[in-house]
Short mmCIF file of C-alpha atoms in Angstrom, two decimals:
data_model
loop_
_atom_site.label_atom_id
_atom_site.label_comp_id
_atom_site.label_asym_id
_atom_site.label_seq_id
_atom_site.Cartn_x
_atom_site.Cartn_y
_atom_site.Cartn_z
CA MET A 1 0.00 0.00 0.00
CA TRP A 2 2.79 2.45 0.91
CA LEU A 3 4.54 1.88 -2.41
CA MET A 4 1.32 2.57 -4.27
CA LEU A 5 0.73 5.71 -2.22
CA ALA A 6 4.30 6.88 -2.89
CA PHE A 7 3.76 6.32 -6.62
CA VAL A 8 0.58 8.40 -6.59
CA VAL A 9 2.28 11.23 -4.69
CA ALA A 10 5.21 11.19 -7.11
CA ALA A 11 2.80 11.19 -10.05
CA SER A 12 1.08 14.27 -8.61
CA ALA A 13 4.43 16.05 -8.44
CA VAL A 14 5.25 15.03 -12.02
CA ASN A 15 1.84 16.24 -13.17
CA VAL A 16 2.45 19.67 -11.62
CA ARG A 17 5.82 19.82 -13.36
CA LEU A 18 4.20 18.94 -16.68
CA SER A 19 1.62 21.69 -16.07
CA VAL A 20 4.46 24.20 -15.66
CA GLU A 21 5.97 22.97 -18.93
CA LEU A 22 2.59 23.34 -20.60
CA ASN A 23 2.33 26.90 -19.31
CA THR A 24 5.76 27.68 -20.75
CA TRP A 25 4.68 26.10 -24.04
CA ASN A 26 1.61 28.38 -24.13
CA GLY A 27 3.81 31.44 -23.81
CA GLN A 28 6.10 30.33 -26.63
CA PHE A 29 3.24 29.22 -28.88
CA TYR A 30 1.18 32.43 -28.60
CA ASN A 31 4.25 34.61 -28.99
CA ALA A 32 5.01 32.71 -32.20
CA LEU A 33 1.41 33.21 -33.32
CA GLN A 34 1.65 36.94 -32.64
CA LYS A 35 4.81 37.15 -34.77
CA VAL A 36 3.46 34.65 -37.36
CA ASP A 37 6.69 32.64 -36.95
CA VAL A 38 5.64 29.52 -38.91
CA PRO A 39 8.66 27.27 -38.10
CA LYS A 40 8.30 27.94 -34.35
CA ILE A 41 4.55 27.32 -34.55
CA TYR A 42 5.06 23.85 -36.05
CA ASP A 43 7.85 23.04 -33.59
CA ALA A 44 5.56 24.05 -30.74
CA LEU A 45 2.76 21.81 -32.06
CA GLY A 46 5.14 18.84 -32.04
CA ASP A 47 6.14 19.64 -28.45
CA PHE A 48 2.46 19.89 -27.55
CA VAL A 49 1.79 16.31 -28.71
CA VAL A 50 4.61 15.01 -26.51
CA LEU A 51 3.43 17.03 -23.49
CA VAL A 52 -0.19 15.94 -23.81
CA ALA A 53 0.82 12.28 -24.21
CA ALA A 54 2.93 12.48 -21.05
CA ILE A 55 0.14 14.18 -19.10
CA VAL A 56 -2.42 11.56 -20.19
CA VAL A 57 -0.14 8.65 -19.19
CA VAL A 58 0.64 10.18 -15.79
CA ILE A 59 -2.99 11.03 -14.97
CA VAL A 60 -4.42 7.64 -16.04
CA CYS A 61 -1.71 5.57 -14.30
CA ALA A 62 -1.98 7.65 -11.13
CA ALA A 63 -5.78 7.26 -11.08
CA TYR A 64 -5.50 3.48 -11.47
CA VAL A 65 -2.91 3.09 -8.71
CA ARG A 66 -4.85 5.48 -6.45
CA LYS A 67 -8.02 3.38 -6.77
CA ARG A 68 -6.07 0.19 -6.00
CA CYS A 69 -4.53 1.91 -3.00
CA GLU A 70 -7.97 3.01 -1.78
CA LEU A 71 -9.22 -0.58 -2.00
CA VAL A 72 -6.34 -1.82 0.13
CA MET A 73 -6.87 0.94 2.69
CA ARG A 74 -10.59 0.24 2.79
CA ARG A 75 -9.93 -3.47 3.31
CA ASP A 76 -7.50 -2.83 6.17
CA LEU A 77 -9.81 -0.36 7.93
CA THR A 78 -12.85 -2.59 7.43
CA PHE A 79 -11.05 -5.64 8.81
CA LEU A 80 -9.88 -3.55 11.77
CA MET A 81 -13.48 -2.59 12.52
CA PHE A 82 -14.54 -6.22 12.09
CA GLU A 83 -11.99 -7.18 14.75
CA GLN A 84 -13.34 -4.55 17.14
CA TRP A 85 -17.05 -4.97 16.46
CA LEU A 86 -17.04 -8.77 16.16
CA SER A 87 -14.43 -9.39 18.84
CA LYS A 88 -14.23 -12.63 20.79
CA ASP A 89 -15.77 -10.75 23.73
CA SER A 90 -19.04 -10.29 21.79
CA MET A 91 -18.63 -6.53 21.44
CA MET A 92 -21.42 -6.32 18.84
CA TYR A 93 -23.96 -7.75 21.30
CA ARG A 94 -22.63 -5.81 24.29
CA LEU A 95 -22.80 -2.60 22.28
CA ARG A 96 -26.39 -3.29 21.24
CA GLU A 97 -27.47 -4.04 24.80
CA SER A 98 -25.76 -0.97 26.24
CA ILE A 99 -27.00 2.61 26.26
CA HIS A 100 -23.98 3.58 24.16
CA GLU A 101 -24.78 1.99 20.78
CA PRO A 102 -24.73 4.60 17.98
CA ASP A 103 -27.26 4.30 15.19
CA ASN A 104 -26.64 1.72 12.46
CA PRO A 105 -23.09 0.56 13.30
CA ASP A 106 -23.23 -2.01 10.50
CA GLN A 107 -23.81 0.65 7.87
CA ARG A 108 -21.14 2.88 9.40
CA ILE A 109 -18.67 0.08 8.79
CA ALA A 110 -19.92 -0.77 5.29
CA GLU A 111 -20.41 2.74 3.90
CA ASP A 112 -18.65 5.28 6.09
CA ILE A 113 -15.28 3.55 5.82
CA ARG A 114 -15.62 3.56 2.03
CA ASP A 115 -16.42 7.28 2.05
CA LEU A 116 -13.69 8.05 4.58
CA VAL A 117 -11.00 6.37 2.48
CA ASP A 118 -12.21 7.86 -0.80
CA LEU A 119 -12.48 11.39 0.58
CA SER A 120 -9.27 11.24 2.63
CA VAL A 121 -7.11 10.05 -0.25
CA SER A 122 -8.60 12.34 -2.90
CA LEU A 123 -8.53 15.42 -0.67
CA SER A 124 -5.00 14.74 0.58
CA LEU A 125 -3.66 14.31 -2.93
CA SER A 126 -5.46 17.40 -4.19
CA LEU A 127 -4.07 19.41 -1.26
CA PHE A 128 -0.55 18.15 -1.98
CA SER A 129 -0.95 19.02 -5.65
CA SER A 130 -2.31 22.46 -4.72
CA VAL A 131 0.70 23.21 -2.51
CA LEU A 132 3.09 22.26 -5.32
CA THR A 133 1.05 24.29 -7.80
CA ILE A 134 1.17 27.37 -5.58
CA GLY A 135 4.94 27.06 -5.28
CA SER A 136 5.44 26.54 -9.01
CA PHE A 137 2.96 28.96 -10.56
CA SER A 138 3.37 31.75 -8.00
CA VAL A 139 6.92 32.23 -9.30
CA ILE A 140 5.62 32.43 -12.87
CA LEU A 141 2.87 34.84 -11.85
CA TRP A 142 5.31 37.03 -9.90
CA ASN A 143 7.94 37.18 -12.63
CA LEU A 144 5.55 37.83 -15.51
CA SER A 145 3.32 40.42 -13.87
CA GLY A 146 6.11 42.85 -13.03
CA SER A 147 5.24 45.81 -10.80
CA ILE A 148 2.54 48.46 -10.72
CA SER A 149 2.40 51.87 -9.05
CA VAL A 150 -0.58 52.51 -6.77
CA PHE A 151 -0.75 55.97 -5.17
CA GLY A 152 2.94 56.40 -5.81
CA VAL A 153 3.90 53.05 -4.28
CA ASP A 154 5.48 50.39 -6.50
CA ILE A 155 4.03 46.93 -5.87
CA PRO A 156 6.23 44.14 -7.30
CA GLY A 157 4.54 40.98 -8.57
CA TYR A 158 1.20 42.74 -8.26
CA MET A 159 -0.77 39.96 -9.97
CA PHE A 160 0.27 37.60 -7.17
CA TRP A 161 -1.18 39.98 -4.55
CA VAL A 162 -4.36 40.41 -6.58
CA CYS A 163 -4.70 36.62 -6.63
CA LEU A 164 -4.21 36.38 -2.84
CA ILE A 165 -6.90 38.99 -2.10
CA TYR A 166 -9.26 37.47 -4.67
CA THR A 167 -8.88 33.99 -3.15
CA ALA A 168 -9.24 35.20 0.45
CA VAL A 169 -12.59 36.82 -0.35
CA GLU A 170 -13.71 33.69 -2.23
CA THR A 171 -12.82 31.39 0.70
CA LEU A 172 -14.48 33.58 3.33
CA VAL A 173 -17.76 33.90 1.43
CA THR A 174 -17.82 30.15 0.68
CA HIS A 175 -17.40 29.34 4.38
CA LEU A 176 -20.16 31.72 5.41
CA LEU A 177 -22.55 30.23 2.86
CA GLY A 178 -21.75 26.56 3.51
CA ARG A 179 -20.94 26.27 7.22
CA ARG A 180 -24.15 24.27 7.92
CA LEU A 181 -23.14 21.47 5.55
CA LYS A 182 -21.25 19.39 8.13
CA HIS A 183 -24.31 19.07 10.38
CA LEU A 184 -26.61 18.45 7.41
CA ASN A 185 -24.31 15.73 6.04
CA TYR A 186 -24.05 13.99 9.42
CA GLU A 187 -27.78 14.04 10.03
CA GLY A 188 -28.46 13.04 6.42
CA GLN A 189 -26.25 9.95 6.74
CA HIS A 190 -28.09 9.06 9.94
CA ARG A 191 -31.54 9.34 8.37
CA GLU A 192 -30.50 7.51 5.17
CA ALA A 193 -29.18 4.62 7.26
CA ASP A 194 -32.31 4.60 9.43
CA LEU A 195 -34.51 4.34 6.33
CA ARG A 196 -32.44 1.45 4.92
CA THR A 197 -32.62 -0.39 8.24
CA SER A 198 -36.40 0.00 8.32
CA LEU A 199 -36.70 -1.39 4.78
CA ILE A 200 -34.56 -4.40 5.74
CA GLU A 201 -36.78 -5.01 8.79
CA LYS A 202 -39.88 -5.08 6.60
CA ARG A 203 -38.33 -7.75 4.37
CA LEU A 204 -37.19 -9.86 7.33
CA TYR A 205 -40.62 -9.79 8.96
CA ALA A 206 -42.70 -9.94 5.79
CA ASP A 207 -44.69 -12.95 7.04
CA ALA A 208 -45.64 -11.26 10.32
CA ILE A 209 -46.64 -8.08 8.47
CA ALA A 210 -48.72 -10.00 5.93
CA GLY A 211 -50.32 -12.09 8.67
CA VAL A 212 -51.95 -9.10 10.35
CA HIS A 213 -52.27 -6.96 7.18
CA GLY A 214 -49.87 -4.39 8.61
CA GLU A 215 -48.82 -2.97 5.26
CA HIS A 216 -50.67 0.32 5.76
CA ALA A 217 -49.07 1.01 9.16
CA ASP A 218 -45.60 0.14 7.87
CA LYS A 219 -46.12 2.17 4.71
CA THR A 220 -47.14 5.16 6.83
CA SER A 221 -44.06 4.72 9.01
CA LEU A 222 -41.74 4.50 5.99
CA LYS A 223 -43.31 7.57 4.39
CA LYS A 224 -42.74 9.53 7.59
CA LYS A 225 -39.08 8.47 7.70
CA PHE A 226 -38.63 9.44 4.05
CA ASN A 227 -40.38 12.78 4.55
CA ASP A 228 -38.04 13.50 7.47
CA LEU A 229 -35.10 12.63 5.23
CA MET A 230 -36.50 14.70 2.37
CA GLY A 231 -36.94 17.75 4.60
CA LEU A 232 -33.30 17.60 5.61
CA LEU A 233 -32.13 17.03 2.03
CA VAL A 234 -34.10 20.09 0.93
CA GLN A 235 -32.18 22.14 3.51
CA LYS A 236 -28.92 20.71 2.17
CA ILE A 237 -29.91 21.46 -1.44
CA LYS A 238 -30.80 25.05 -0.51
CA THR A 239 -27.42 25.51 1.18
CA GLU A 240 -25.65 24.08 -1.86
CA ARG A 241 -27.75 26.31 -4.13
CA ASN A 242 -26.61 29.40 -2.26
CA MET A 243 -23.01 28.24 -2.58
CA ASP A 244 -23.48 27.49 -6.28
CA PHE A 245 -24.78 30.99 -7.00
CA PHE A 246 -21.50 32.34 -5.68
CA THR A 247 -19.07 29.70 -6.98
CA VAL A 248 -20.55 29.41 -10.49
CA SER A 249 -20.55 33.20 -10.85
CA LEU A 250 -16.97 33.30 -9.64
CA ASN A 251 -15.89 30.58 -12.06
CA GLN A 252 -17.24 32.62 -14.95
CA VAL A 253 -15.36 35.70 -13.80
CA THR A 254 -12.08 34.07 -12.77
CA SER A 255 -10.88 33.37 -16.32
CA LEU A 256 -11.21 37.07 -17.25
CA THR A 257 -10.01 38.60 -13.98
CA PRO A 258 -6.26 38.09 -14.62
CA ILE A 259 -6.58 39.47 -18.16
CA PHE A 260 -8.29 42.60 -16.84
CA PHE A 261 -5.57 43.24 -14.25
CA ALA A 262 -2.74 42.36 -16.68
CA LEU A 263 -3.93 44.73 -19.42
CA PRO A 264 -1.77 47.65 -18.15
CA SER A 265 1.36 45.53 -18.66
CA LEU A 266 0.19 44.48 -22.12
CA PHE A 267 -0.58 48.08 -23.14
CA ALA A 268 2.77 49.22 -21.77
CA GLY A 269 4.49 46.62 -23.94
CA THR A 270 6.18 44.85 -21.01
CA ILE A 271 4.50 41.56 -21.94
CA GLN A 272 3.43 40.01 -25.22
CA LEU A 273 0.33 37.95 -26.02
CA GLY A 274 2.09 34.79 -24.90
CA GLY A 275 2.94 36.42 -21.57
CA LEU A 276 -0.69 37.46 -21.14
CA ILE A 277 -1.82 33.87 -21.73
CA GLN A 278 0.78 32.60 -19.25
CA ILE A 279 -0.36 35.12 -16.64
CA ARG A 280 -3.97 34.08 -17.14
CA GLN A 281 -3.17 30.39 -16.75
CA ALA A 282 -0.85 30.96 -13.77
CA PHE A 283 -3.45 33.19 -12.07
CA VAL A 284 -6.18 30.57 -12.52
CA ARG A 285 -3.86 27.81 -11.28
CA VAL A 286 -2.78 29.74 -8.19
CA ASP A 287 -6.34 30.86 -7.50
CA ARG A 288 -7.66 27.30 -7.73
CA SER A 289 -4.89 26.06 -5.46
CA LEU A 290 -5.24 28.83 -2.89
CA SER A 291 -9.01 28.38 -2.91
CA TRP A 292 -8.65 24.65 -2.26
CA PHE A 293 -10.66 25.02 0.95
CA ALA A 294 -13.49 26.79 -0.87
CA ARG A 295 -13.53 24.40 -3.85
CA PHE A 296 -13.68 21.31 -1.67
CA TYR A 297 -15.85 22.75 1.08
CA GLY A 298 -18.66 20.28 0.44
CA SER A 299 -16.28 17.32 0.34
CA LEU A 300 -14.56 18.49 3.53
CA ALA A 301 -17.95 18.72 5.26
CA ARG A 302 -18.75 15.16 4.16
CA LEU A 303 -15.34 13.96 5.34
CA MET A 304 -15.77 15.56 8.76
CA ALA A 305 -19.26 14.09 9.15
CA THR A 306 -18.06 10.63 8.08
CA TYR A 307 -15.04 10.75 10.38
CA ASP A 308 -17.28 11.90 13.23
CA ARG A 309 -19.62 8.93 12.75
CA LEU A 310 -16.78 6.39 12.72
CA SER A 311 -14.90 7.97 15.62
CA ARG A 312 -18.08 7.95 17.72
CA LEU A 313 -18.52 4.26 16.97
CA GLN A 314 -14.95 3.54 18.08
CA HIS A 315 -15.42 5.68 21.17
CA ARG A 316 -18.57 3.76 22.09
CA ILE A 317 -16.76 0.45 21.57
CA ALA A 318 -14.00 1.63 23.91
CA GLN A 319 -16.57 2.58 26.55
CA VAL A 320 -18.30 -0.79 26.34
CA GLU A 321 -14.93 -2.58 26.45
CA GLN A 322 -14.13 -0.86 29.74
CA ALA A 323 -17.48 -1.97 31.14
CA ARG A 324 -16.82 -5.53 29.92
CA LYS A 325 -13.47 -5.68 31.69
CA ALA A 326 -15.05 -4.45 34.91
CA LEU A 327 -17.81 -7.08 34.62
CA SER A 328 -15.31 -9.83 33.79
CA ASP A 329 -13.42 -9.12 37.01
CA ARG A 330 -16.62 -9.76 38.98
CA ILE A 331 -17.19 -13.24 37.53
CA ASP A 332 -15.00 -15.98 38.96
CA GLN A 333 -13.74 -18.65 36.59
CA THR A 334 -14.21 -22.30 37.52
CA THR A 335 -13.24 -25.41 35.62
CA GLU A 336 -16.81 -26.63 35.30
CA GLY A 337 -20.46 -25.87 36.02
CA LEU A 338 -22.19 -22.81 37.49
CA ASP A 339 -22.46 -21.45 41.04
CA ALA A 340 -24.47 -18.29 41.73
CA ASP A 341 -25.49 -16.44 44.88
CA ILE A 342 -26.54 -13.04 43.58
CA ALA A 343 -29.12 -10.29 43.82
CA ILE A 344 -30.05 -9.08 40.34
CA ARG A 345 -32.07 -6.11 39.17
CA ILE A 346 -34.37 -6.95 36.28
CA PRO A 347 -34.84 -4.06 33.80
CA ASN A 348 -38.34 -2.80 33.00
CA ARG A 349 -39.74 -4.34 36.18
CA ASN A 350 -41.18 -2.22 39.00
CA ARG A 351 -39.79 -4.11 41.97
CA ASN A 352 -39.03 -2.71 45.40
CA ARG A 353 -36.18 -5.13 45.85
CA PRO A 354 -33.90 -7.16 43.56
CA LEU A 355 -34.34 -10.77 42.53
CA ASN A 356 -32.36 -13.06 44.85
CA VAL A 357 -30.85 -16.06 43.10
CA THR A 358 -29.04 -18.98 44.70
CA MET A 359 -28.35 -21.68 42.13
CA THR A 360 -25.83 -24.42 41.43
CA VAL A 361 -25.55 -26.50 38.27
CA ASN A 362 -22.96 -29.27 38.50
CA PRO A 363 -21.39 -31.30 35.67
CA GLY A 364 -23.77 -33.96 34.38
CA GLU A 365 -26.83 -32.25 35.87
CA PHE A 366 -29.88 -31.19 33.89
CA VAL A 367 -31.49 -28.31 35.78
CA ALA A 368 -34.79 -26.71 34.76
CA LEU A 369 -35.78 -23.10 35.45
CA THR A 370 -39.49 -22.24 35.38
CA GLY A 371 -41.63 -19.21 36.10
CA ALA A 372 -44.24 -16.95 34.59
CA SER A 373 -43.39 -14.99 31.46
CA GLY A 374 -41.77 -11.61 32.00
CA LEU A 375 -40.22 -12.34 35.38
CA GLY A 376 -36.66 -12.15 34.05
CA LYS A 377 -35.58 -15.72 33.29
CA SER A 378 -33.89 -14.70 30.04
CA THR A 379 -32.18 -11.79 31.81
CA LEU A 380 -30.87 -14.25 34.39
CA LEU A 381 -29.28 -16.35 31.65
CA ARG A 382 -27.77 -13.21 30.13
CA THR A 383 -26.27 -12.45 33.53
CA PHE A 384 -24.81 -15.95 33.84
CA ALA A 385 -23.37 -15.58 30.32
CA GLY A 386 -21.61 -12.36 31.36
CA PHE A 387 -23.71 -9.81 29.48
CA ASN A 388 -25.46 -8.04 32.36
CA ASP A 389 -23.73 -6.18 35.17
CA GLN A 390 -26.85 -5.32 37.18
CA PHE A 391 -26.17 -7.75 40.02
CA GLU A 392 -24.42 -8.02 43.37
CA GLY A 393 -22.96 -11.10 44.96
CA LYS A 394 -20.90 -14.10 43.90
CA LEU A 395 -21.06 -15.58 40.41
CA ALA A 396 -18.73 -18.33 39.22
CA ARG A 397 -18.87 -20.36 36.02
CA THR A 398 -16.70 -22.17 33.53
CA SER A 399 -15.33 -20.28 30.54
CA SER A 400 -16.38 -23.20 28.31
CA PHE A 401 -20.05 -22.38 27.97
CA MET A 402 -22.69 -21.99 25.28
CA TRP A 403 -25.81 -19.86 25.64
CA LEU A 404 -28.70 -20.50 23.26
CA PRO A 405 -31.19 -17.59 23.49
CA GLN A 406 -34.82 -17.80 22.39
CA LYS A 407 -34.11 -16.23 19.02
CA GLY A 408 -31.70 -18.50 17.20
CA TYR A 409 -29.26 -17.46 14.51
CA LEU A 410 -29.43 -19.09 11.09
CA PHE A 411 -27.84 -17.33 8.14
CA LYS A 412 -27.42 -17.50 4.38
CA ALA A 413 -24.77 -20.16 3.80
CA SER A 414 -24.60 -23.92 3.47
CA LEU A 415 -26.50 -26.02 6.00
CA MET A 416 -23.11 -27.45 6.99
CA ALA A 417 -21.88 -23.97 7.93
CA ASN A 418 -25.05 -23.32 9.96
CA ILE A 419 -24.73 -26.57 11.89
CA THR A 420 -21.01 -26.27 12.70
CA TYR A 421 -21.33 -22.58 13.70
CA PRO A 422 -19.55 -20.93 15.55
CA SER A 423 -16.77 -23.15 14.18
CA LEU A 424 -15.98 -23.19 10.48
CA PRO A 425 -17.49 -25.95 8.28
CA ASP A 426 -14.23 -27.92 8.10
CA ALA A 427 -13.98 -28.13 11.91
CA PHE A 428 -16.11 -31.29 11.89
CA GLY A 429 -16.22 -34.18 9.48
CA GLU A 430 -19.25 -34.72 7.30
CA ALA A 431 -19.84 -38.07 8.99
CA GLN A 432 -20.13 -36.33 12.39
CA VAL A 433 -22.61 -33.80 11.07
CA THR A 434 -24.63 -36.47 9.28
CA SER A 435 -24.81 -38.53 12.47
CA VAL A 436 -26.02 -35.57 14.51
CA LEU A 437 -28.70 -34.74 11.93
CA LYS A 438 -29.99 -38.30 12.19
CA ASP A 439 -30.02 -38.05 15.98
CA VAL A 440 -32.22 -34.94 15.97
CA GLY A 441 -34.57 -36.35 13.33
CA LEU A 442 -33.42 -34.24 10.38
CA GLU A 443 -31.94 -37.02 8.26
CA TYR A 444 -33.97 -35.78 5.27
CA LEU A 445 -31.71 -32.70 5.19
CA ILE A 446 -28.49 -34.68 4.74
CA ASN A 447 -28.55 -34.28 0.96
CA SER A 448 -28.87 -30.50 1.42
CA LEU A 449 -25.78 -30.11 3.61
CA HIS A 450 -23.84 -28.20 0.97
CA GLU A 451 -26.72 -26.15 -0.44
CA GLU A 452 -26.49 -22.42 0.21
CA ARG A 453 -29.82 -20.97 1.28
CA GLN A 454 -31.39 -18.51 3.68
CA TRP A 455 -32.09 -21.32 6.12
CA ASP A 456 -34.23 -19.36 8.57
CA ASP A 457 -36.69 -18.90 5.69
CA CYS A 458 -36.51 -22.54 4.56
CA LEU A 459 -37.00 -24.36 7.87
CA SER A 460 -39.97 -24.45 10.23
CA GLY A 461 -39.62 -23.21 13.79
CA GLY A 462 -39.19 -26.73 15.14
CA GLU A 463 -36.62 -27.62 12.47
CA GLN A 464 -34.67 -24.47 13.26
CA GLN A 465 -34.56 -25.32 16.96
CA ARG A 466 -33.27 -28.82 16.23
CA VAL A 467 -30.56 -27.42 13.95
CA LEU A 468 -29.52 -25.03 16.73
CA LEU A 469 -29.34 -27.87 19.25
CA THR A 470 -26.99 -29.79 16.94
CA ARG A 471 -24.40 -27.07 17.60
CA ALA A 472 -24.34 -27.97 21.28
CA LEU A 473 -24.07 -31.68 20.46
CA LEU A 474 -21.05 -31.05 18.23
CA HIS A 475 -19.19 -28.54 20.42
CA GLN A 476 -19.93 -30.20 23.80
CA PRO A 477 -19.44 -27.21 26.13
CA LYS A 478 -18.94 -27.72 29.86
CA LEU A 479 -21.92 -25.45 30.58
CA LEU A 480 -24.98 -25.23 28.34
CA MET A 481 -27.66 -22.60 29.01
CA ILE A 482 -30.81 -22.99 26.90
CA ASP A 483 -33.70 -20.54 26.71
CA GLU A 484 -36.88 -22.37 25.62
CA MET A 485 -35.14 -24.01 22.68
CA THR A 486 -37.85 -26.72 22.42
CA SER A 487 -40.86 -24.38 22.54
CA ALA A 488 -41.66 -24.95 18.84
CA LEU A 489 -41.50 -28.76 19.16
CA ASP A 490 -44.33 -31.11 19.99
CA SER A 491 -44.21 -32.89 23.35
CA ALA A 492 -42.69 -36.11 22.01
CA SER A 493 -40.00 -34.30 20.01
CA ALA A 494 -39.15 -32.01 22.95
CA HIS A 495 -38.80 -35.03 25.25
CA ARG A 496 -36.58 -36.75 22.69
CA MET A 497 -34.32 -33.69 22.35
CA VAL A 498 -33.85 -33.38 26.11
CA ARG A 499 -32.98 -37.07 26.50
CA LEU A 500 -30.57 -36.75 23.57
CA LEU A 501 -28.80 -33.82 25.27
CA LYS A 502 -28.46 -35.76 28.51
CA GLU A 503 -27.12 -38.84 26.74
CA ARG A 504 -24.65 -37.10 24.42
CA LEU A 505 -23.45 -34.49 26.92
CA PRO A 506 -22.99 -36.56 30.10
CA GLN A 507 -20.33 -34.24 31.57
CA THR A 508 -22.07 -30.97 30.67
CA ALA A 509 -23.92 -28.84 33.21
CA ILE A 510 -27.22 -27.96 31.52
CA LEU A 511 -29.54 -25.14 32.62
CA PHE A 512 -32.81 -25.13 30.66
CA ILE A 513 -35.56 -22.49 30.79
CA THR A 514 -38.84 -24.17 29.93
CA HIS A 515 -42.61 -24.12 30.32
CA GLN A 516 -43.01 -27.72 29.06
CA GLU A 517 -43.90 -30.46 31.54
CA GLU A 518 -42.12 -33.16 29.54
CA VAL A 519 -38.88 -31.16 29.75
CA ARG A 520 -39.24 -30.48 33.49
CA GLY A 521 -39.83 -34.18 34.00
CA GLU A 522 -36.30 -34.94 32.77
CA ALA A 523 -34.65 -32.47 35.16
CA HIS A 524 -32.52 -33.58 38.11
CA ARG A 525 -33.64 -30.39 39.88
CA THR A 526 -36.11 -27.62 39.10
CA TYR A 527 -35.81 -23.99 40.19
CA SER A 528 -38.89 -21.81 40.22
CA MET A 529 -38.77 -18.01 39.79
CA ASN A 530 -41.18 -15.49 41.24
CA ASP A 531 -40.96 -11.71 41.64
CA TYR A 532 -38.33 -11.80 44.38
CA TYR A 533 -36.34 -15.02 44.40
CA VAL A 534 -35.40 -18.24 42.63
CA ALA A 535 -35.83 -21.38 44.72
#
């Protein structure tokens, strides 16, 4: 990447040098035209072909290498964010469950990194080129413009000073007209991402929406989100319109401004037509370079908004990581099982005192946890898994655990990849996976092991739960915490799954939240939860 970046920087320097040569060529060519010097005119045309060919090669090669460099930079930054967001400490989930999650972190990674790299590289290179251009063409502008007397004071290189004043006014007015763009860009990115997320949700829950004929409500919600976005975009367009009135007018005037101020030198005979053309080109070049801030004001506003979104995401990740470390220090590590004597506060519950929990799950035990819906059984499992810090007391568990929440995770890939998750497909032999599928009663899916589908759309609720349980059978954790993972199965199938877990995981401590009698009947012990304690 660094070699590519060095090549692009060097190409920018070469391009500026070629621009200087082209400016010199213009002076020679138009002087020859003024004198009708035919031999010099034809010589100049030959030089022009060589110059243009060199400029084309440099620009095209630099653009190609720059785009390759941007891809590498985007890959490295994206992978870095993957490491932080999808860390082994489940940062993605911790961030979502905390109060610190910024909006749409997935789209910040996918889109904002792309924009950050593209804008950073292009703006940095254009700034570098502008600095070189100022250094190169300011000398030309100074030398060619000579001096002028104003109120009896001789001003050397007066065209250079005219260019400075001209550019300063241009930059100041542009800033005053466009200073709201950073906020508008930031908020616009937020609302665009929010709209995309809402559209994705509608597709994911299409069956639930269709089942209750909720299309009108969702359509109304989407229209409101789009109208909010449209209102902000209108503000942005108006701001850009005001800037365009000024910048477009200025662009029309800039090409004639240097000629107007250089006319005294032309009339005095100190410069020829070629010199006038050189002054005009040098003035425009210096003006464009000095007004870099004004010309790229919109891009700079986008860059600042994009950087702000990504830096806030990283800041939030750092905050959650600190909280994770503090929580980790409060959970003792044991070689096996679970031992808890804690008082836990359940969110969204109006209790005068916390929930007191005293529970032990030893290796080889199958322990059931029951209680009315909404009491906090799922929150208790989240606490045992290390994702909730709202507790006091002693909590010890093995680091080799698996927690299966109510909402399972199946994704678009082969069935083999879904079954062996979180390991990679080659972590287990096909014979092992085939055997487990037979054990859970899904032998009819064996021929589909290597088919890539959106499996949560292809399988019924009961089939999905059996696929999810195969993960525990393959990985054999020392502690398995299951949240109603047989709720979609009939009584006979649920009973069969529980017996299968007990037989195949004889050394695993299993804690199972359930409302099913046939599951509770297989438990060595059953804990019951009410508003204030688990016993």
